[in-house]
Short mmCIF file of C-alpha atoms in Angstrom, two decimals:
data_model
loop_
_atom_site.label_atom_id
_atom_site.label_comp_id
_atom_site.label_asym_id
_atom_site.label_seq_id
_atom_site.Cartn_x
_atom_site.Cartn_y
_atom_site.Cartn_z
CA MET A 1 -9.90 10.60 32.81
CA ALA A 2 -9.81 7.22 31.18
CA SER A 3 -7.99 5.74 34.17
CA HIS A 4 -10.60 7.16 36.49
CA ALA A 5 -13.30 5.58 34.39
CA SER A 6 -11.49 2.25 34.38
CA LYS A 7 -10.93 2.38 38.14
CA ALA A 8 -14.60 3.10 38.62
CA PHE A 9 -15.41 0.16 36.42
CA LEU A 10 -13.02 -2.12 38.32
CA SER A 11 -14.61 -1.13 41.57
CA LEU A 12 -17.96 -1.77 39.94
CA GLY A 13 -16.78 -5.19 38.94
CA ARG A 14 -15.84 -5.99 42.51
CA ILE A 15 -19.14 -4.80 43.88
CA HIS A 16 -20.95 -6.66 41.18
CA VAL A 17 -19.19 -9.89 42.01
CA SER A 18 -19.90 -9.57 45.69
CA GLY A 19 -23.50 -8.81 44.81
CA VAL A 20 -23.64 -11.89 42.66
CA GLY A 21 -22.26 -14.01 45.47
CA LEU A 22 -24.83 -12.65 47.85
CA GLN A 23 -27.64 -13.26 45.40
CA LYS A 24 -26.50 -16.77 44.64
CA SER A 25 -26.32 -17.75 48.29
CA LEU A 26 -29.76 -16.25 48.83
CA SER A 27 -31.18 -18.12 45.87
CA ARG A 28 -29.58 -21.34 47.01
CA ALA A 29 -31.13 -20.88 50.41
CA THR A 30 -34.60 -20.47 48.88
CA TYR A 31 -34.12 -23.57 46.72
CA ALA A 32 -32.97 -25.67 49.63
CA THR A 33 -36.10 -25.03 51.67
CA GLY A 34 -38.33 -25.91 48.74
CA VAL A 35 -36.83 -29.31 47.93
CA SER A 36 -36.44 -32.11 50.42
CA THR A 37 -33.23 -34.14 50.37
CA HIS A 38 -34.43 -37.64 51.13
CA THR A 39 -31.41 -39.57 49.92
CA GLY A 40 -29.17 -38.07 52.64
CA GLY A 41 -30.74 -40.15 55.41
CA GLY A 42 -30.25 -43.44 53.60
CA ASN A 43 -26.49 -43.07 53.20
CA LYS A 44 -25.75 -42.26 56.82
CA GLY A 45 -26.28 -45.88 57.89
CA ARG A 46 -23.45 -47.22 55.64
CA PRO A 47 -20.08 -45.65 56.48
CA ASP A 48 -17.98 -46.29 53.32
CA ARG A 49 -14.34 -45.62 54.12
CA GLY A 50 -13.07 -46.00 50.57
CA GLY A 51 -15.62 -43.72 49.00
CA GLN A 52 -16.02 -41.33 51.90
CA ARG A 53 -15.81 -38.30 49.65
CA GLN A 54 -18.36 -39.72 47.26
CA GLY A 55 -20.64 -40.51 50.17
CA PHE A 56 -20.27 -36.97 51.43
CA LEU A 57 -21.13 -35.63 47.98
CA LYS A 58 -24.11 -37.96 47.65
CA LYS A 59 -25.40 -37.03 51.09
CA ASN A 60 -25.29 -33.31 50.51
CA ARG A 61 -26.48 -33.37 46.92
CA ARG A 62 -29.72 -31.57 46.35
CA THR A 63 -31.63 -32.33 43.20
CA SER A 64 -31.77 -29.14 41.19
CA GLY A 65 -35.13 -27.60 40.56
CA GLU A 66 -36.53 -26.81 37.18
CA PRO A 67 -34.20 -24.65 35.08
CA ARG A 68 -34.82 -20.95 34.74
CA THR A 69 -35.37 -21.37 31.01
CA ASP A 70 -38.79 -22.94 31.65
CA LYS A 71 -39.95 -19.85 33.46
CA MET A 72 -38.68 -17.41 30.82
CA LYS A 73 -41.19 -15.44 28.78
CA VAL A 74 -40.70 -15.15 25.06
CA ASP A 75 -40.71 -11.35 25.14
CA GLN A 76 -38.41 -10.98 28.15
CA ASP A 77 -35.62 -8.43 28.31
CA TRP A 78 -32.56 -10.46 27.39
CA THR A 79 -30.19 -7.60 28.24
CA SER A 80 -30.96 -8.10 31.91
CA VAL A 81 -30.38 -11.86 31.76
CA TYR A 82 -26.91 -11.42 30.28
CA PRO A 83 -25.87 -7.84 31.03
CA THR A 84 -22.12 -8.49 30.86
CA ALA A 85 -19.77 -11.15 29.57
CA THR A 86 -20.61 -14.28 31.54
CA PRO A 87 -19.83 -17.92 30.89
CA PHE A 88 -22.52 -20.01 29.25
CA ARG A 89 -25.08 -21.39 31.67
CA PRO A 90 -27.30 -24.08 30.15
CA SER A 91 -30.10 -23.40 32.58
CA THR A 92 -30.13 -19.70 31.72
CA VAL A 93 -29.90 -19.82 27.94
CA PRO A 94 -33.20 -21.02 26.49
CA LEU A 95 -31.70 -22.22 23.22
CA PRO A 96 -31.45 -25.91 22.21
CA VAL A 97 -27.75 -25.63 21.37
CA ARG A 98 -25.66 -28.62 20.49
CA MET A 99 -21.88 -28.49 20.33
CA GLY A 100 -19.09 -30.98 20.02
CA TYR A 101 -18.11 -33.96 17.96
CA PRO A 102 -21.12 -36.19 17.26
CA THR A 103 -21.20 -39.60 18.90
CA LYS A 104 -21.19 -42.68 16.68
CA GLY A 105 -24.48 -42.70 14.80
CA GLY A 106 -25.64 -39.83 16.92
CA VAL A 107 -25.76 -36.07 17.22
CA PRO A 108 -23.48 -33.53 18.88
CA PRO A 109 -23.96 -33.49 22.65
CA GLY A 110 -26.59 -31.18 24.14
CA LYS A 111 -26.01 -28.11 26.21
CA LYS A 112 -26.33 -29.63 29.68
CA GLY A 113 -22.88 -30.20 31.14
CA ASN A 114 -21.20 -29.36 27.82
CA LEU A 115 -17.72 -28.04 28.40
CA GLU A 116 -17.25 -26.93 24.80
CA LEU A 117 -19.99 -24.37 25.19
CA ILE A 118 -18.41 -23.02 28.35
CA LYS A 119 -14.92 -22.86 26.83
CA ILE A 120 -15.76 -20.79 23.77
CA PRO A 121 -16.32 -17.06 24.32
CA ASN A 122 -19.98 -16.24 23.88
CA PHE A 123 -21.58 -13.05 22.67
CA LEU A 124 -24.87 -13.50 24.50
CA HIS A 125 -24.37 -10.14 26.21
CA LEU A 126 -23.94 -8.40 22.84
CA THR A 127 -27.21 -9.03 21.08
CA PRO A 128 -28.33 -6.34 18.63
CA VAL A 129 -30.79 -5.02 21.23
CA ALA A 130 -28.00 -4.70 23.77
CA ILE A 131 -25.67 -3.00 21.28
CA ARG A 132 -28.38 -0.50 20.42
CA LYS A 133 -28.96 0.25 24.08
CA HIS A 134 -25.25 0.73 24.73
CA CYS A 135 -24.80 2.96 21.70
CA GLU A 136 -27.81 5.06 22.68
CA ALA A 137 -26.11 5.74 25.98
CA LEU A 138 -22.73 6.40 24.35
CA LYS A 139 -23.99 8.72 21.61
CA SER A 140 -23.92 11.75 23.86
CA PHE A 141 -20.15 11.43 24.23
CA CYS A 142 -19.43 11.41 20.51
CA THR A 143 -18.66 14.47 18.43
CA ALA A 144 -19.49 15.00 14.80
CA TRP A 145 -16.89 15.14 12.06
CA PRO A 146 -16.58 18.65 10.64
CA SER A 147 -18.51 18.86 7.39
CA ALA A 148 -15.86 21.02 5.74
CA LEU A 149 -13.46 18.05 5.66
CA GLY A 150 -15.61 15.70 3.65
CA THR A 151 -13.03 14.39 1.21
CA ASP A 152 -9.42 13.34 1.59
CA ALA A 153 -8.30 16.19 -0.64
CA GLN A 154 -9.84 18.74 1.70
CA CYS A 155 -8.23 17.05 4.68
CA ASP A 156 -4.83 17.17 2.97
CA GLU A 157 -5.27 20.82 2.19
CA HIS A 158 -6.01 21.90 5.75
CA PHE A 159 -4.21 19.22 7.74
CA PRO A 160 -1.27 18.01 5.67
CA VAL A 161 0.75 16.47 8.48
CA LYS A 162 -0.30 12.90 9.32
CA VAL A 163 0.89 11.23 12.48
CA GLU A 164 0.46 7.48 12.71
CA SER A 165 0.82 5.35 15.81
CA THR A 166 -0.36 1.91 16.89
CA ASP A 167 -1.89 0.63 20.12
CA TYR A 168 -1.67 -3.02 21.06
CA MET A 169 -4.00 -5.04 23.23
CA SER A 170 -3.51 -8.67 24.14
CA ALA A 171 -3.80 -11.06 27.03
CA ALA A 172 -0.35 -11.30 28.56
CA PRO A 173 1.29 -10.84 31.95
CA SER A 174 2.05 -7.24 30.98
CA LEU A 175 -0.13 -4.56 29.40
CA ARG A 176 2.80 -2.84 27.74
CA ASN A 177 3.99 -3.38 24.20
CA PRO A 178 7.31 -1.79 23.26
CA SER A 179 6.16 -1.30 19.65
CA ALA A 180 3.51 1.14 20.83
CA ARG A 181 6.04 3.97 21.10
CA VAL A 182 6.76 4.08 17.36
CA VAL A 183 5.47 7.20 15.58
CA HIS A 184 5.37 7.74 11.82
CA LEU A 185 5.06 11.29 10.57
CA ARG A 186 4.00 11.71 6.94
CA VAL A 187 3.82 15.00 5.09
CA LYS A 188 3.57 15.95 1.44
CA LEU A 189 6.42 18.22 0.40
CA SER A 190 4.09 20.17 -1.84
CA SER A 191 2.26 21.42 1.23
CA LEU A 192 5.43 22.88 2.77
CA ASN A 193 6.73 26.32 1.85
CA LEU A 194 9.85 25.29 -0.09
CA ASP A 195 11.49 26.91 -3.07
CA ASP A 196 13.44 25.07 -5.73
CA HIS A 197 16.78 24.99 -3.97
CA ALA A 198 15.21 24.16 -0.62
CA ARG A 199 13.28 21.26 -2.11
CA LYS A 200 16.36 19.80 -3.74
CA LYS A 201 18.38 20.16 -0.56
CA MET A 202 15.58 18.58 1.46
CA LEU A 203 15.50 15.60 -0.88
CA ASN A 204 19.23 15.22 -0.51
CA LEU A 205 18.96 15.36 3.26
CA VAL A 206 16.19 12.80 3.61
CA ARG A 207 17.08 10.41 0.78
CA ASP A 208 15.18 7.15 1.30
CA ARG A 209 12.50 8.63 3.50
CA TYR A 210 10.95 10.37 0.50
CA CYS A 211 8.70 8.59 -1.96
CA LYS A 212 8.75 10.18 -5.42
CA ASP A 213 5.49 8.66 -6.63
CA THR A 214 3.35 10.00 -3.83
CA ASP A 215 5.48 13.01 -2.84
CA ILE A 216 5.32 11.94 0.79
CA LEU A 217 8.12 12.36 3.28
CA THR A 218 7.97 9.78 6.08
CA ILE A 219 9.83 10.37 9.33
CA THR A 220 9.81 7.43 11.72
CA ALA A 221 10.71 8.10 15.33
CA GLU A 222 11.26 5.23 17.74
CA ARG A 223 14.31 6.18 19.71
CA CYS A 224 12.49 7.65 22.71
CA PRO A 225 10.73 5.49 25.30
CA LEU A 226 7.37 7.28 25.14
CA ARG A 227 5.10 7.96 22.20
CA LYS A 228 4.70 11.60 23.13
CA GLN A 229 8.47 12.03 23.11
CA ASN A 230 8.77 10.32 19.74
CA HIS A 231 6.08 12.55 18.33
CA GLU A 232 7.88 15.65 19.55
CA TYR A 233 11.17 14.35 18.18
CA ALA A 234 9.62 13.76 14.77
CA MET A 235 8.23 17.31 14.72
CA TYR A 236 11.64 18.60 15.76
CA LEU A 237 13.28 16.69 12.89
CA LEU A 238 10.80 18.14 10.42
CA THR A 239 11.50 21.65 11.71
CA VAL A 240 15.25 21.21 11.49
CA LEU A 241 15.07 19.73 7.99
CA TYR A 242 12.89 22.57 6.81
CA HIS A 243 15.11 25.32 8.13
CA GLU A 244 18.33 23.65 7.08
CA SER A 245 17.09 23.21 3.53
CA TRP A 246 16.45 26.93 3.21
CA LYS A 247 20.01 27.67 4.28
CA THR A 248 22.62 27.97 1.53
CA GLU A 249 26.05 26.89 2.63
CA ALA A 250 29.27 28.08 1.05
CA TRP A 251 30.22 24.63 -0.21
CA GLU A 252 26.96 24.27 -2.13
CA ALA A 253 28.48 26.42 -4.84
CA GLU A 254 30.77 23.47 -5.66
CA LYS A 255 27.83 21.46 -6.99
CA THR A 256 28.88 19.55 -10.09
CA VAL A 257 26.92 18.21 -13.01
CA ALA A 258 27.00 14.74 -11.39
CA ASP A 259 25.17 16.12 -8.30
CA MET A 260 22.34 17.57 -10.34
CA GLU A 261 18.99 15.92 -9.73
CA GLU A 262 17.62 16.61 -13.19
CA TYR A 263 19.27 16.59 -16.55
CA SER A 264 19.56 19.99 -18.21
CA TRP A 265 20.46 20.21 -21.88
CA GLU A 266 22.24 23.54 -21.75
CA GLU A 267 26.04 23.21 -21.47
CA SER A 268 25.80 19.49 -21.98
CA PRO A 269 27.83 17.30 -24.36
CA SER A 270 24.63 16.59 -26.30
CA GLN A 271 24.17 20.27 -27.12
CA LYS A 272 27.80 20.68 -28.13
CA ASN A 273 27.64 17.62 -30.34
CA ILE A 274 24.48 18.55 -32.18
CA LEU A 275 25.63 22.12 -32.77
CA SER A 276 29.02 21.06 -34.08
CA MET A 277 27.36 18.48 -36.35
CA LEU A 278 24.92 21.02 -37.75
CA VAL A 279 27.73 23.49 -38.33
CA ARG A 280 29.70 20.83 -40.19
CA MET A 281 26.63 19.99 -42.26
CA LYS A 282 26.50 23.65 -43.14
CA VAL A 283 22.81 23.87 -42.43
CA ALA A 284 22.69 27.44 -41.23
CA GLY A 285 25.09 28.91 -43.66
CA GLU A 286 28.30 30.87 -43.02
CA GLY A 287 28.55 33.44 -40.27
CA GLU A 288 30.04 34.14 -36.88
CA ASP A 289 30.15 31.30 -34.37
CA GLU A 290 27.89 33.00 -31.90
CA GLU A 291 25.33 34.00 -34.47
CA VAL A 292 25.32 30.54 -35.96
CA ARG A 293 24.84 29.07 -32.52
CA GLU A 294 21.94 31.32 -31.73
CA GLN A 295 20.36 30.65 -35.05
CA LEU A 296 20.67 26.92 -34.66
CA LEU A 297 19.33 26.94 -31.13
CA GLY A 298 16.35 28.94 -32.22
CA ARG A 299 15.38 26.34 -34.78
CA LYS A 300 12.31 24.25 -34.17
CA GLU A 301 14.02 20.93 -34.86
CA VAL A 302 16.79 21.67 -32.43
CA GLN A 303 14.26 22.57 -29.77
CA GLU A 304 12.43 19.32 -30.40
CA TYR A 305 15.70 17.43 -30.18
CA LYS A 306 16.45 19.19 -26.90
CA ASN A 307 13.04 18.21 -25.49
CA SER A 308 13.40 14.62 -26.55
CA VAL A 309 16.89 14.24 -25.07
CA THR A 310 15.84 15.89 -21.78
CA ARG A 311 12.80 13.67 -21.56
CA LEU A 312 14.81 10.57 -22.31
CA ARG A 313 17.38 11.36 -19.65
CA ASN A 314 14.91 12.38 -16.96
CA GLU A 315 12.17 9.84 -17.41
CA GLY A 316 14.24 6.90 -18.51
CA GLU A 317 13.77 4.68 -21.53
CA SER A 318 10.28 3.83 -22.62
CA GLU A 319 8.37 3.37 -25.86
CA SER A 320 7.19 6.94 -26.13
CA THR A 321 10.47 8.62 -25.18
CA ILE A 322 12.55 6.59 -27.62
CA LEU A 323 10.00 7.17 -30.37
CA GLN A 324 10.09 10.88 -29.72
CA TYR A 325 13.90 10.87 -29.81
CA LYS A 326 13.89 9.00 -33.10
CA GLU A 327 11.49 11.49 -34.68
CA ALA A 328 13.50 14.44 -33.41
CA VAL A 329 16.79 13.03 -34.70
CA LYS A 330 15.30 12.35 -38.12
CA LYS A 331 14.01 15.91 -38.34
CA VAL A 332 17.23 17.51 -37.17
CA LEU A 333 19.48 15.56 -39.50
CA ASN A 334 17.02 15.74 -42.41
CA LEU A 335 16.83 11.97 -42.84
CA MET B 1 -13.48 26.21 9.95
CA ALA B 2 -13.31 26.09 13.73
CA ALA B 3 -11.74 23.12 15.45
CA PRO B 4 -14.42 21.09 17.25
CA MET B 5 -14.45 21.16 21.01
CA ALA B 6 -13.42 18.10 22.98
CA LEU B 7 -15.88 16.34 25.23
CA ARG B 8 -14.49 14.96 28.45
CA ARG B 9 -16.35 12.15 30.08
CA GLU B 10 -15.98 11.03 33.65
CA LEU B 11 -17.81 7.69 33.53
CA PHE B 12 -18.31 4.83 31.18
CA SER B 13 -22.01 4.36 30.69
CA LEU B 14 -22.27 0.57 30.81
CA GLY B 15 -23.83 -0.55 34.05
CA ARG B 16 -25.11 2.90 34.66
CA VAL B 17 -27.02 2.22 37.84
CA LEU B 18 -24.02 0.64 39.51
CA SER B 19 -21.76 3.41 38.37
CA ARG B 20 -24.10 6.02 39.69
CA VAL B 21 -24.27 4.28 43.02
CA SER B 22 -20.53 3.90 43.34
CA HIS B 23 -19.98 7.47 42.24
CA LEU B 24 -22.57 8.71 44.66
CA GLY B 25 -20.71 7.09 47.51
CA PRO B 26 -17.46 9.05 47.52
CA ARG B 27 -19.13 12.23 46.29
CA ALA B 28 -21.76 12.09 48.98
CA LEU B 29 -19.14 11.26 51.56
CA GLY B 30 -17.11 14.20 50.49
CA ALA B 31 -20.09 16.50 50.37
CA CYS B 32 -21.70 15.55 53.65
CA SER B 33 -21.00 17.88 56.52
CA PRO B 34 -19.13 16.60 59.57
CA HIS B 35 -22.12 16.47 61.88
CA LEU B 36 -24.12 14.21 59.54
CA LYS B 37 -23.58 10.49 59.95
CA CYS B 38 -22.02 9.18 56.74
CA TYR B 39 -22.65 5.51 57.40
CA LYS B 40 -26.16 5.86 56.07
CA ILE B 41 -24.85 6.63 52.60
CA ARG B 42 -22.15 3.99 52.80
CA SER B 43 -24.71 1.28 53.52
CA LEU B 44 -26.32 1.93 50.18
CA LEU B 45 -23.35 0.44 48.36
CA PRO B 46 -23.62 -3.30 49.14
CA LEU B 47 -27.41 -3.35 48.95
CA ALA B 48 -27.92 -1.56 45.67
CA PRO B 49 -25.97 -3.99 43.43
CA SER B 50 -27.83 -7.06 44.68
CA THR B 51 -31.20 -5.48 44.10
CA SER B 52 -30.27 -4.32 40.62
CA PHE B 53 -28.59 -7.60 39.59
CA HIS B 54 -30.62 -9.48 37.03
CA THR B 55 -33.31 -6.84 36.89
CA THR B 56 -33.93 -4.40 34.11
CA THR B 57 -31.29 -1.71 34.05
CA VAL B 58 -33.12 1.44 35.05
CA LEU B 59 -31.63 4.42 33.29
CA PRO B 60 -31.32 7.30 35.75
CA SER B 61 -33.15 10.50 34.98
CA THR B 62 -30.01 12.63 35.24
CA PRO B 63 -27.38 11.62 32.67
CA SER B 64 -23.68 11.39 33.52
CA PRO B 65 -22.01 14.78 33.52
CA ILE B 66 -20.40 15.71 30.21
CA THR B 67 -17.82 18.44 30.46
CA VAL B 68 -16.76 20.40 27.42
CA THR B 69 -13.13 21.52 27.41
CA GLU B 70 -11.40 24.16 25.36
CA GLU B 71 -8.70 21.98 23.85
CA PRO B 72 -9.34 21.18 20.19
CA ASP B 73 -10.49 17.68 19.34
CA ALA B 74 -8.09 15.36 17.54
CA LEU B 75 -9.02 14.35 14.00
CA PHE B 76 -8.32 10.84 12.78
CA GLN B 77 -8.29 10.32 9.07
CA ARG B 78 -8.12 6.55 9.47
CA VAL B 79 -8.55 4.24 12.43
CA SER B 80 -7.67 0.65 11.59
CA VAL B 81 -8.68 -2.07 14.03
CA LEU B 82 -7.03 -5.43 13.43
CA VAL B 83 -8.19 -8.33 15.59
CA LYS B 84 -6.31 -11.58 15.78
CA GLY B 85 -7.52 -14.85 17.17
CA HIS B 86 -7.29 -18.60 16.91
CA ASP B 87 -10.98 -19.13 16.26
CA ARG B 88 -12.60 -17.78 13.11
CA ALA B 89 -16.13 -18.06 14.43
CA VAL B 90 -15.30 -15.80 17.38
CA LEU B 91 -13.86 -13.20 15.02
CA ASP B 92 -16.98 -13.44 12.83
CA SER B 93 -19.19 -12.62 15.80
CA TYR B 94 -16.87 -9.85 16.91
CA GLU B 95 -16.96 -8.34 13.45
CA ILE B 96 -20.77 -8.30 13.51
CA PHE B 97 -20.65 -6.59 16.90
CA ALA B 98 -18.03 -4.01 15.88
CA THR B 99 -19.70 -3.11 12.58
CA MET B 100 -23.07 -2.79 14.25
CA ALA B 101 -21.60 -0.55 16.95
CA ALA B 102 -19.97 1.62 14.27
CA ASN B 103 -23.28 1.93 12.42
CA GLU B 104 -25.15 2.84 15.58
CA LEU B 105 -22.61 5.48 16.58
CA GLY B 106 -22.61 6.95 13.10
CA ILE B 107 -18.99 6.16 12.22
CA THR B 108 -18.19 5.68 8.55
CA LYS B 109 -16.56 2.37 7.76
CA ASN B 110 -13.95 2.38 5.02
CA LYS B 111 -13.75 -1.37 4.57
CA VAL B 112 -14.13 -4.53 6.58
CA TYR B 113 -12.06 -7.43 5.30
CA GLU B 114 -10.33 -10.60 6.35
CA PRO B 115 -6.57 -10.76 5.80
CA PRO B 116 -5.35 -14.28 5.05
CA LYS B 117 -4.58 -16.44 8.05
CA ASP B 118 -1.10 -17.26 9.29
CA MET B 119 -0.13 -20.81 10.15
CA GLU B 120 2.91 -21.48 12.27
CA ARG B 121 3.95 -25.09 11.98
CA LEU B 122 6.34 -27.03 14.17
CA THR B 123 7.76 -30.44 13.56
CA LEU B 124 9.11 -31.94 16.78
CA LEU B 125 10.50 -35.25 17.84
CA LYS B 126 7.83 -37.50 19.28
CA SER B 127 10.06 -39.26 21.74
CA ILE B 128 12.29 -37.74 24.38
CA HIS B 129 15.26 -39.87 23.34
CA ILE B 130 16.26 -41.18 19.88
CA PHE B 131 13.58 -42.27 17.37
CA LYS B 132 14.42 -39.57 14.93
CA ASN B 133 12.09 -40.95 12.30
CA HIS B 134 9.02 -40.47 14.44
CA ARG B 135 7.92 -36.89 14.70
CA VAL B 136 4.83 -35.01 15.66
CA GLN B 137 3.59 -31.87 13.91
CA TYR B 138 1.75 -28.96 15.46
CA GLU B 139 0.33 -25.90 13.85
CA MET B 140 -0.99 -22.65 15.24
CA ARG B 141 -3.49 -20.78 13.15
CA THR B 142 -3.94 -17.07 13.58
CA HIS B 143 -7.02 -15.61 11.90
CA TYR B 144 -7.33 -11.88 11.29
CA ARG B 145 -10.12 -9.41 10.77
CA CYS B 146 -9.64 -5.77 9.89
CA ILE B 147 -12.16 -2.98 10.35
CA GLU B 148 -11.12 0.38 8.92
CA LEU B 149 -12.95 3.50 9.97
CA SER B 150 -12.46 6.81 8.29
CA HIS B 151 -13.01 10.40 9.37
CA THR B 152 -13.60 10.12 13.10
CA THR B 153 -12.97 12.72 15.74
CA GLY B 154 -10.84 12.02 18.79
CA CYS B 155 -13.83 11.82 21.12
CA THR B 156 -15.81 9.49 18.89
CA ALA B 157 -12.79 7.28 18.28
CA GLN B 158 -12.09 7.08 21.99
CA VAL B 159 -15.68 6.16 22.81
CA TYR B 160 -15.87 3.56 20.06
CA LEU B 161 -12.49 2.02 20.83
CA GLU B 162 -13.16 1.85 24.54
CA TYR B 163 -16.50 0.15 23.89
CA ILE B 164 -14.90 -2.29 21.45
CA GLN B 165 -11.97 -3.07 23.72
CA ARG B 166 -14.02 -3.67 26.82
CA ASN B 167 -16.00 -6.26 24.93
CA LEU B 168 -13.02 -7.97 23.38
CA PRO B 169 -13.44 -11.70 23.93
CA GLU B 170 -10.90 -13.91 25.69
CA GLY B 171 -8.08 -15.11 23.51
CA VAL B 172 -8.40 -12.32 20.96
CA ALA B 173 -5.73 -9.68 20.49
CA MET B 174 -6.16 -6.28 18.91
CA GLU B 175 -3.97 -3.72 17.17
CA VAL B 176 -5.34 -0.24 16.61
CA THR B 177 -3.51 1.99 14.11
CA LYS B 178 -4.60 5.61 14.28
CA THR B 179 -3.64 8.21 11.68
CA ALA B 180 -4.14 11.64 13.21
CA MET B 181 -4.21 14.78 11.10
CA GLU B 182 -2.38 17.89 12.18
CA LYS B 183 -1.80 21.30 10.75
CA VAL B 184 1.65 22.41 9.63
CA PRO B 185 3.12 23.97 12.78
CA ASP B 186 3.71 27.71 12.80
CA HIS B 187 7.46 27.44 13.00
CA ILE B 188 7.59 25.64 9.65
CA LYS B 189 5.49 28.19 7.79
CA GLU B 190 8.39 30.52 6.98
CA PRO B 191 12.13 29.90 7.02
CA MET B 192 13.78 31.63 9.93
CA TRP B 193 16.80 32.77 7.98
CA GLU B 194 15.04 35.76 6.47
CA GLU B 195 14.86 37.62 9.76
CA GLN B 196 18.41 36.81 10.83
CA PRO B 197 21.19 37.00 8.26
CA ILE B 198 23.44 33.98 8.25
CA ASP B 199 26.00 34.93 10.87
CA ASP B 200 26.55 31.50 12.40
CA LYS B 201 29.27 29.44 10.83
CA PRO B 202 28.09 26.73 8.43
CA SER B 203 28.33 23.32 10.06
CA GLN B 204 31.10 21.24 8.55
#
């Protein structure tokens, strides 16, 4: 569809150019009849061998008529003067433009015969009036954004998978850019149907591709030559990761304390230490080991101590965690 | 919330008269019956452009055909257009054009900003042989401009980007980063192991 449109446009461009050529030759013909070339006759008598080319140029030179700018009305339709991107023509642009480095004690050179004005790309075909006209014509091809997806949160809720790709456009011998095949797939793990074990296994499988702060898993696919293939490969990877993380293998039962993602206080050296210390301090009084244990664990100070140690281990050291630990230790040991 | 329908377009609307003429040619040729002489229609092609060149573009009464297809429209959460060039003034003008076009087409702009320029500097020997102490330095400045659009549909983004890209000036490069939104595919909704008990050997 797009290629068809571009081919149509290319063919338009060719027709347009041929039309321009035709028009220009016609216009030149009309100018030539209006102006008499008197200087041609004078040069014929003196054959100058050294400057034969210059003589030829002088003979055939017609003095140009008055520029088109003099005949332009103030309220003319500028979009028809410059309908497409065209180089700057001083006789067509009715502006007193000056461009270039100023001469000594002078001003920048004027627009007639000024190469600087021709070199720089001009936006004379894209005046606000022209843009409005173009957009009026293009509006019928646009579709409205659904109103139910006003905010980013709503978009994330209904469409959690984000696929990012880049197109490149530059002037070069080739249109292609090999970086255009790269596809990034981003998804929030909270939007996938994962239970606790599946989530932990998924994090172990993806490792660096997961960002803890934003809970976004990023899968980058660039191994296939086409973008479509990379997109499909990324979706395939996501599918495989999801299903594999729900599977429980036999060797997962051998998970040790070192493999655990989060610190848990139960069955940890910290729990054993604090219980043995409290028993030695004879806080709870005499009784069976199990009963004493249960009694101690049920105590508020021990629970606070447990919370503070867990927080310290999981979140790392910071002002608040260390302060909390200090308070808990003081309470537990009655300091 | 139904997915919006896609709009397919067959023509680009700039230079509408010319496009209509050129489109009329093959269509008419195809449609005309064998006994009719087709050269009459073909002769329209070279004449029409010269008469319409440098005259007011007459919008035809019948607009270009818009076909509506069943496939759901893509949704882009963010479309980021980065233009690079050597001349800052050209990028200024292009930014005015692009922002105005976005406003006219009703596209919401997230932000329009200018990333800092890059300067690539080279220090080379001035002479072809010896004279190591005499060098010449060149630098290449690349200016950037970024226009971020948010919440555009696939059709709107395509129209806007095509319009922007066709009017990209000489010597300016562009990178368009599109972030499309998709639903979670059906095969990831539920794990497949619940239907089939694990009978395949665990991969080791």
